[in-house]
CSV table of C-alpha atoms in Angstrom, one decimal:
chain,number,residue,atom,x,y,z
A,24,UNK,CA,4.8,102.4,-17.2
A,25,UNK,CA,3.1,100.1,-14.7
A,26,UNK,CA,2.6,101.7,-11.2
A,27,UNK,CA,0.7,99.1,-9.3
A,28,UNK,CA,1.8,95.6,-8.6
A,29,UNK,CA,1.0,92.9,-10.8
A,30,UNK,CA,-1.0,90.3,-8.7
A,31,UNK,CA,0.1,86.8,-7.4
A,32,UNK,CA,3.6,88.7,-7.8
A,33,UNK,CA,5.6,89.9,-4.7
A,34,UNK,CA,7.8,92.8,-5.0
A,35,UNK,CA,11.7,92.1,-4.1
A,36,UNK,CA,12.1,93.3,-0.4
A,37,UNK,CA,13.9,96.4,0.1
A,38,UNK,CA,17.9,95.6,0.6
A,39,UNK,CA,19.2,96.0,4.3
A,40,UNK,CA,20.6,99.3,4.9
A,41,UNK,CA,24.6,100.1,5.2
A,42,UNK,CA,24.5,100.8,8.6
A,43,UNK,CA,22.1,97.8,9.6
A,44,UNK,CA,23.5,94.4,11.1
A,45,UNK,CA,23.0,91.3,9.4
A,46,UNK,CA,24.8,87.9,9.5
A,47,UNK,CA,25.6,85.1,7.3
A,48,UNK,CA,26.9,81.8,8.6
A,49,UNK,CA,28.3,78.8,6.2
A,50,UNK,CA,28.5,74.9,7.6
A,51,UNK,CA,31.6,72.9,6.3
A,52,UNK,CA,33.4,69.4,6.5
A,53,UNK,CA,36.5,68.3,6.9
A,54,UNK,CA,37.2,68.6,3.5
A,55,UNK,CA,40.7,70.7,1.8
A,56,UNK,CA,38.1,72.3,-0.6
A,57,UNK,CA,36.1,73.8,2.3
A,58,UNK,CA,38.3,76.9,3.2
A,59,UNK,CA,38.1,77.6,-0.8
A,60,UNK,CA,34.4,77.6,-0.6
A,61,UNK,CA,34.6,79.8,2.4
A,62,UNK,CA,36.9,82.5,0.8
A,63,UNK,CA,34.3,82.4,-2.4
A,64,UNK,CA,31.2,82.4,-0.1
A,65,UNK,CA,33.3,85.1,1.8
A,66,UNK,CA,34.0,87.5,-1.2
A,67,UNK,CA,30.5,86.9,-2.4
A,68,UNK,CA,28.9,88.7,0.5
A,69,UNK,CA,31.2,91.0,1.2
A,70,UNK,CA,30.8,92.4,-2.5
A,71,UNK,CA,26.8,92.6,-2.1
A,72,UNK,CA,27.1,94.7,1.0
A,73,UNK,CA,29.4,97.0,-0.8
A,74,UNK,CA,32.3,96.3,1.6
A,75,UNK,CA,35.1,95.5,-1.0
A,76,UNK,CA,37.5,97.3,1.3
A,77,UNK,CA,37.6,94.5,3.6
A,78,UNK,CA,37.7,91.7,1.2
A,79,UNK,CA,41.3,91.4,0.8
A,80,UNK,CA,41.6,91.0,4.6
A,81,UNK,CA,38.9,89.0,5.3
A,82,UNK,CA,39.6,86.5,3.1
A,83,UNK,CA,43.8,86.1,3.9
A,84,UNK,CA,42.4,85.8,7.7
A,85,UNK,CA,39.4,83.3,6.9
A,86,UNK,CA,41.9,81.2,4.5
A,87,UNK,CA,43.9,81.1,7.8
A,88,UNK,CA,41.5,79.6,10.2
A,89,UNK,CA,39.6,77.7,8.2
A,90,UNK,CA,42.5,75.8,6.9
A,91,UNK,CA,43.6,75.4,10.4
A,92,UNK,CA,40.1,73.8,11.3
A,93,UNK,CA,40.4,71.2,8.4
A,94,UNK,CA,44.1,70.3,9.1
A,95,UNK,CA,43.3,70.0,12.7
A,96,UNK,CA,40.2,68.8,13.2
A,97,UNK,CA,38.4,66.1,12.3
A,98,UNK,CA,34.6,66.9,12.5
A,99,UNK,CA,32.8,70.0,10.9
A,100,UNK,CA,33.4,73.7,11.1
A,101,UNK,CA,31.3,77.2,10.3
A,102,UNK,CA,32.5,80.3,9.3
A,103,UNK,CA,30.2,83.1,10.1
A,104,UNK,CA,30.3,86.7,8.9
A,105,UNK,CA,28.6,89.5,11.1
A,106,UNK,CA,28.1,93.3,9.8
A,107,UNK,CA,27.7,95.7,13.2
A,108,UNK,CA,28.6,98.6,11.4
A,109,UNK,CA,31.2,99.7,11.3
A,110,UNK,CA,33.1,96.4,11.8
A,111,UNK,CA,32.9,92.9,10.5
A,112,UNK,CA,33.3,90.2,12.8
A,113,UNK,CA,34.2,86.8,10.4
A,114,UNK,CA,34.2,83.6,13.4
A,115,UNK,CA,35.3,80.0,12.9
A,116,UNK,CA,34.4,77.5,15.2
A,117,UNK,CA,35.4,73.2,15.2
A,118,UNK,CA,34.8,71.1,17.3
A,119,UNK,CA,38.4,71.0,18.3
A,120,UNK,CA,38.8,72.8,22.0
A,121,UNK,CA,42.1,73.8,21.6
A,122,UNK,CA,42.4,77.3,21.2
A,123,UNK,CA,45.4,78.0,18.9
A,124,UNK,CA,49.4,79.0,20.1
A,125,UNK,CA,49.8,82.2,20.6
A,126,UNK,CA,53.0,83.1,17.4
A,127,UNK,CA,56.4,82.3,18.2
A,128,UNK,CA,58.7,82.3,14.8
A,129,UNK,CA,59.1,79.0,13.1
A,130,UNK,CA,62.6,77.5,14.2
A,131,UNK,CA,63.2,77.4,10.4
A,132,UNK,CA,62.8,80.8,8.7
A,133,UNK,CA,62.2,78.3,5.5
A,134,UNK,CA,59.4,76.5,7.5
A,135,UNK,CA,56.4,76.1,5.2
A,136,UNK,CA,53.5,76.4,7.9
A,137,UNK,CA,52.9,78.3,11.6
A,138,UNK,CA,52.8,82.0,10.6
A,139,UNK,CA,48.9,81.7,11.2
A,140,UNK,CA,48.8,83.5,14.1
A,141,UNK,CA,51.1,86.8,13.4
A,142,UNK,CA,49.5,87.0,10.2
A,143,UNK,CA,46.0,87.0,12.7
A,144,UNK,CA,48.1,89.7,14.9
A,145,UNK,CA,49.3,91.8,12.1
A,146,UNK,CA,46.3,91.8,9.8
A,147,UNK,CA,43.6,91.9,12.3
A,148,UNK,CA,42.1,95.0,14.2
A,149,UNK,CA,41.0,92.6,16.9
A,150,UNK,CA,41.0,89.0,17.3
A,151,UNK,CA,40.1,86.4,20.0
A,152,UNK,CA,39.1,83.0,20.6
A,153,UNK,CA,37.3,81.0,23.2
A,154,UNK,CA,36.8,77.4,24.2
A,155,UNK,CA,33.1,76.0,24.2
A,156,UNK,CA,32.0,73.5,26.7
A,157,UNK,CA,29.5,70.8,25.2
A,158,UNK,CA,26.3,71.3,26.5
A,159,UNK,CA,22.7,71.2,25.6
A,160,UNK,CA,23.3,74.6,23.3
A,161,UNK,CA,25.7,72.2,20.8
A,162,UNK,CA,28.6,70.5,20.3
A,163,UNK,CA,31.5,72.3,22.2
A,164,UNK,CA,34.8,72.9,20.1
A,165,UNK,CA,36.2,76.5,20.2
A,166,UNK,CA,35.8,80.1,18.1
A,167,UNK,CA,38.6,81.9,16.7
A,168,UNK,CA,37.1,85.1,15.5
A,169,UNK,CA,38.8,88.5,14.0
A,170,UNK,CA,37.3,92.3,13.3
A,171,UNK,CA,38.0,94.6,10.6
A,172,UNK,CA,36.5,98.1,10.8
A,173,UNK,CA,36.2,100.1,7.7
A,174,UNK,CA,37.1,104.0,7.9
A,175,UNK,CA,39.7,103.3,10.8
């Protein structure tokens, strides 16, 4: 068995520990196949960190916003995943300003759209959302962001 490192070949870094931050960010367009992409991207890093417990609700809430950025939007979005352990904050900005309704029921139980938000409310440990003004930082638009803790 080979002890010493093989030159001209650099060993794999070590993996980030559980409790350590990290963050992943994906850039989308206005596209229907984008909030897809987002969900696999999603499950993807959630099941390389080991946090399969959150994947279910993760992905239900990013499906959420994201779809509402492509239906509402026009320009590009980003969904970006943050690990403070022991909570994940997912995030969506667009360049839309318009923070979303707060929930009031459909007027048709039968209504085929607009539960977004109590699914947010009931699904979510903590949501939010803020305008951005457009600046020399970037393009303005808004975030919409939710946190899940795991062993709450």
């Amino acid at each position: 068995m080979r002890t010493e490192p093989t030159p001209g070949i650099r060993p794999h870094p070590v993996p980030i520990a559980f409790t350590e931050p990290w963050s992943y960010e994906l850039s989308f367009p206005c596209d229907p196949r984008s909030p897809r992409i987002a969900r696999t991207a999603l499950r993807a890093i959630l099941g390389a960190h080991e946090l399969g417990e959150l994947t279910y609700r993760a992905e239900l809430l990013t499906s959420e916003l994201t779809t509402n950025s492509v239906r509402h939007t026009k320009g590009p979005a980003a969904v970006r995943l943050q690990w403070r352990h022991p909570v994940l904050r997912v995030s969506v900005w667009d360049m839309s300003p318009d923070l979303p309704e707060p929930y009031a029921p459909p007027a048709h139980p039968d209504a085929e759209a607009g539960r977004g938000m109590a699914i947010l409310e009931l699904v979510a440990d903590r949501w939010g959302g803020c305008a951005i003004g457009e600046g020399a930082c970037g393009p303005g638009g808004k975030t919409v962001w939710f946190e899940l803790a795991i062993g709450v």
